Coordinates of C-alpha atoms in Angstrom, one line a residue:
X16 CA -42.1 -32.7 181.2
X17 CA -39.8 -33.4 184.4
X18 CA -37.0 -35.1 181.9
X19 CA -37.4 -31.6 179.8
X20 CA -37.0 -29.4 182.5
X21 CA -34.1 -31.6 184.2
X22 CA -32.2 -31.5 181.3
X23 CA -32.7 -27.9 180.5
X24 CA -31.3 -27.6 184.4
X25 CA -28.5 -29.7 183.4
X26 CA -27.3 -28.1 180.7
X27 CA -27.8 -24.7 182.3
X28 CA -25.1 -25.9 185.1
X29 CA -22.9 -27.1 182.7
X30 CA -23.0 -23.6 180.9
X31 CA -21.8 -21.6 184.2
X32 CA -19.2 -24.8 185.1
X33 CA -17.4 -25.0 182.4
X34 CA -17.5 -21.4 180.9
X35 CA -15.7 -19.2 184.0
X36 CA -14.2 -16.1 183.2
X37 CA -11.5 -14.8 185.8
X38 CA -12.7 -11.9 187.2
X39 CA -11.2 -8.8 184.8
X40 CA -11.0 -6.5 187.6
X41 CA -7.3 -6.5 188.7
X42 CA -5.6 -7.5 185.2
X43 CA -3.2 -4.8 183.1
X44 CA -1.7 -4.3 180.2
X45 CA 1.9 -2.4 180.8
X46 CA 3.7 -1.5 177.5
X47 CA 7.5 -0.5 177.1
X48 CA 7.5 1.0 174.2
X49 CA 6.1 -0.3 170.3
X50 CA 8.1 -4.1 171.1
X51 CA 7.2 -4.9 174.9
X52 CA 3.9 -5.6 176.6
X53 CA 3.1 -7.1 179.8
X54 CA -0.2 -8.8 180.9
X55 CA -0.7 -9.4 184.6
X56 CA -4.2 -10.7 186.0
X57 CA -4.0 -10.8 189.6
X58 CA -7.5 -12.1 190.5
X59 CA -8.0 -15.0 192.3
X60 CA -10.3 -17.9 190.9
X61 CA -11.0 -21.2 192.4
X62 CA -12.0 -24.0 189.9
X63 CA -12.9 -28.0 189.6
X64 CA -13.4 -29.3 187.0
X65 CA -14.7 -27.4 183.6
X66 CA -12.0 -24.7 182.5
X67 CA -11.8 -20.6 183.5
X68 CA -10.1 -18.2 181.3
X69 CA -8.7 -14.3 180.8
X70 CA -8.6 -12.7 177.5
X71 CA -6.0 -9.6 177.4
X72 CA -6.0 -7.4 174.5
X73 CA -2.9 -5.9 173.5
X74 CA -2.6 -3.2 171.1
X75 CA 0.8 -0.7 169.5
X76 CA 2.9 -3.6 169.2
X77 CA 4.7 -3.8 165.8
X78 CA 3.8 -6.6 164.3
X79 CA 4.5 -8.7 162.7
X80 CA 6.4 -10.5 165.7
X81 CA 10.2 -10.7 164.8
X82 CA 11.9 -13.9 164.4
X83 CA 13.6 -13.0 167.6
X84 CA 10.6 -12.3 169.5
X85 CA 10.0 -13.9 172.5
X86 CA 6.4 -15.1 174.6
X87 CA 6.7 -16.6 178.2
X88 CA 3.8 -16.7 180.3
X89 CA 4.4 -17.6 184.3
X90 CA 1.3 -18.8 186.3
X91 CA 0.8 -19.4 190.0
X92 CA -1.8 -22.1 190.1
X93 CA -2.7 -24.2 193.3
X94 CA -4.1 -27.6 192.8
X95 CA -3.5 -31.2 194.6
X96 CA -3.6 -33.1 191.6
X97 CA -1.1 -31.2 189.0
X98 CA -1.8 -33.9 186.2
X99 CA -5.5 -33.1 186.3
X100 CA -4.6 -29.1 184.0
X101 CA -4.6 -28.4 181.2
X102 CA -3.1 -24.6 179.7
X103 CA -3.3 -23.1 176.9
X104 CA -2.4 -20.1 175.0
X105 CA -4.5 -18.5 171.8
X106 CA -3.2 -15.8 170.1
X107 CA -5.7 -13.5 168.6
X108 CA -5.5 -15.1 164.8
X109 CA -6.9 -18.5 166.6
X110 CA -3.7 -20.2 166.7
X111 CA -3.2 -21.9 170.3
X112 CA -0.8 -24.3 171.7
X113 CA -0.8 -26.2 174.8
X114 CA 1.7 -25.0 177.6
X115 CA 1.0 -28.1 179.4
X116 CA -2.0 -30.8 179.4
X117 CA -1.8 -33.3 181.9
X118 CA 2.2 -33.4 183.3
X119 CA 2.9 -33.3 186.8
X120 CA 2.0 -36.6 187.8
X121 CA -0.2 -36.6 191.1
X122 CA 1.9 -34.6 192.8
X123 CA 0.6 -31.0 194.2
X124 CA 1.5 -27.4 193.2
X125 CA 4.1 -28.2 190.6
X126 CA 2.6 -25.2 188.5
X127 CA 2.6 -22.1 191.3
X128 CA 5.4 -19.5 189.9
X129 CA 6.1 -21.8 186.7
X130 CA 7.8 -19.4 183.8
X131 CA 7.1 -21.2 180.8
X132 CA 9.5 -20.4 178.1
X133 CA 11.2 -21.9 175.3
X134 CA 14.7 -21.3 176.1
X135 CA 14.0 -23.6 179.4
X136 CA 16.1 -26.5 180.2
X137 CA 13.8 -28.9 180.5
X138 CA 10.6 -29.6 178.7
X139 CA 7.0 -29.6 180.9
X140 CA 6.7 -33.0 178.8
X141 CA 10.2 -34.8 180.2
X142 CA 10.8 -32.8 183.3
X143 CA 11.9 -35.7 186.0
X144 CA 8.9 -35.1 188.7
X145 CA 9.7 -35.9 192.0
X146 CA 7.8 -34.7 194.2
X147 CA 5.4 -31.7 194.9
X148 CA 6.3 -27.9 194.8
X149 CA 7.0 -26.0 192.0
X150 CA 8.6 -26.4 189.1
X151 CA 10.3 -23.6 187.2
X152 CA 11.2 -22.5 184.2
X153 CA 10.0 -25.2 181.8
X154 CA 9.3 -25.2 177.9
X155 CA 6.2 -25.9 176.9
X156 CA 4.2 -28.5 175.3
X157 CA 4.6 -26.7 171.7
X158 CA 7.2 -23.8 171.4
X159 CA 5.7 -20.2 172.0
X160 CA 8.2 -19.3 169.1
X161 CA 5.1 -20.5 167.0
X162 CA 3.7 -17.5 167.7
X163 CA 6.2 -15.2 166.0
X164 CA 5.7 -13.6 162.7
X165 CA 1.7 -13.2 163.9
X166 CA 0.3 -10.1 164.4
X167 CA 0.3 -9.3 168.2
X168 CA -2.3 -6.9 168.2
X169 CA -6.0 -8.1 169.3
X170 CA -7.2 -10.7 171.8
X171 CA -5.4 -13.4 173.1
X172 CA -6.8 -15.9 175.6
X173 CA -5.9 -18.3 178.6
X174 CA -7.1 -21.1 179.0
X175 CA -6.6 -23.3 182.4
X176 CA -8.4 -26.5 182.4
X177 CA -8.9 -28.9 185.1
X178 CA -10.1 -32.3 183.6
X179 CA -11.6 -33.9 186.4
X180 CA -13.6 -33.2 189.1
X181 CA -12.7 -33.6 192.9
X182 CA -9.7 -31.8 193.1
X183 CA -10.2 -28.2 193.5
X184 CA -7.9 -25.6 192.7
X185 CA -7.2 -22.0 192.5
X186 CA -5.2 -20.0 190.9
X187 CA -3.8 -16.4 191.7
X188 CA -1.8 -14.7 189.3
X189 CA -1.3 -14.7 185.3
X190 CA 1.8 -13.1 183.4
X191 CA 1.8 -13.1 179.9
X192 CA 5.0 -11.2 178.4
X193 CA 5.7 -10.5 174.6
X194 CA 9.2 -8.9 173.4
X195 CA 8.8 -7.8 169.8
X196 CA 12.1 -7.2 169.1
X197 CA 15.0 -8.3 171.4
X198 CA 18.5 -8.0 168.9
X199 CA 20.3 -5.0 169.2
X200 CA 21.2 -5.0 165.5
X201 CA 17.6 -6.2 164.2
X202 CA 15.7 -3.6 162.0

């Protein structure tokens, strides 16, 4: 009965540690016509260990994405332990790519104000780390370019991880921005 009830306990725990929503209070949508969107999430959500997340919906854009479209998406995340994160990016079809998972080193605060976007110089996965502070732009783990030809339109989600536990963190703010169309001469 007591191993029953401990494990139902545990697994309870587990369900509200690893399953954190940031709070959807302070988060927008801001569209510049049928090509642009903007999502900012300006909550602030501590975390250790177990993953929190923010799902914006976007909706009007044309879609499919152009093949000149372009996805960056800056964070401002505070931890001691930068190799302990994970990020992620799903686009509403399910398809997801890693922004970073596990760079950094153990240096602190690599990732507060980081733009990550493919037309960086260096990659998140060769960047020389030195030292703590932040690190900006970098590409990502898998090009956001993956994204294009996808429909836009319907729930994406955000995915910060932190993979082990004793290192809390927090992060503050969450931009996710995606140009449809950016040629001048593109139809």
């Amino acid at each position: 009965m007591f191993s029953n009830l401990f494990l139902t306990l545990v697994l309870l725990l587990l369900l509200f540690t690893f399953q954190t929503p940031l709070v959807e209070s302070a988060e927008t949508v801001t569209y510049n016509g049928p090509d642009t969107a903007v999502y900012e999430n300006t909550d602030t959500a501590s975390f250790d260990y177990g993953y929190i997340y923010c799902q914006p919906t976007f909706s009007g854009l044309k879609s499919p994405l152009s093949s000149y479209a372009v996805i960056t998406v800056q964070v401002w995340i505070q931890h001691s332990y930068s190799s302990d994160l994970g990020l992620e990016l799903e686009a509403p079809n399910g398809d997801w790519l890693y922004l970073t998972k596990g760079r950094g080193y153990s240096y602190s605060n690599i990732f507060y104000g980081t733009l990550f976007t493919d037309s960086a110089a260096y990659s998140v996965a060769n960047y020389p780390y030195s030292g703590s502070g932040v690190v900006s732009p970098l590409r990502p783990e898998a090009a956001l370019s993956n994204f294009r030809a996808h429909n836009p339109n319907g729930k994406w989600t955000f995915y910060l991880l932190d993979y082990y536990p004793g290192y809390a963190g927090y992060v503050s703010r969450v931009l996710i921005t995606i140009q449809g169309k950016i040629c001048s001469v593109c139809k």
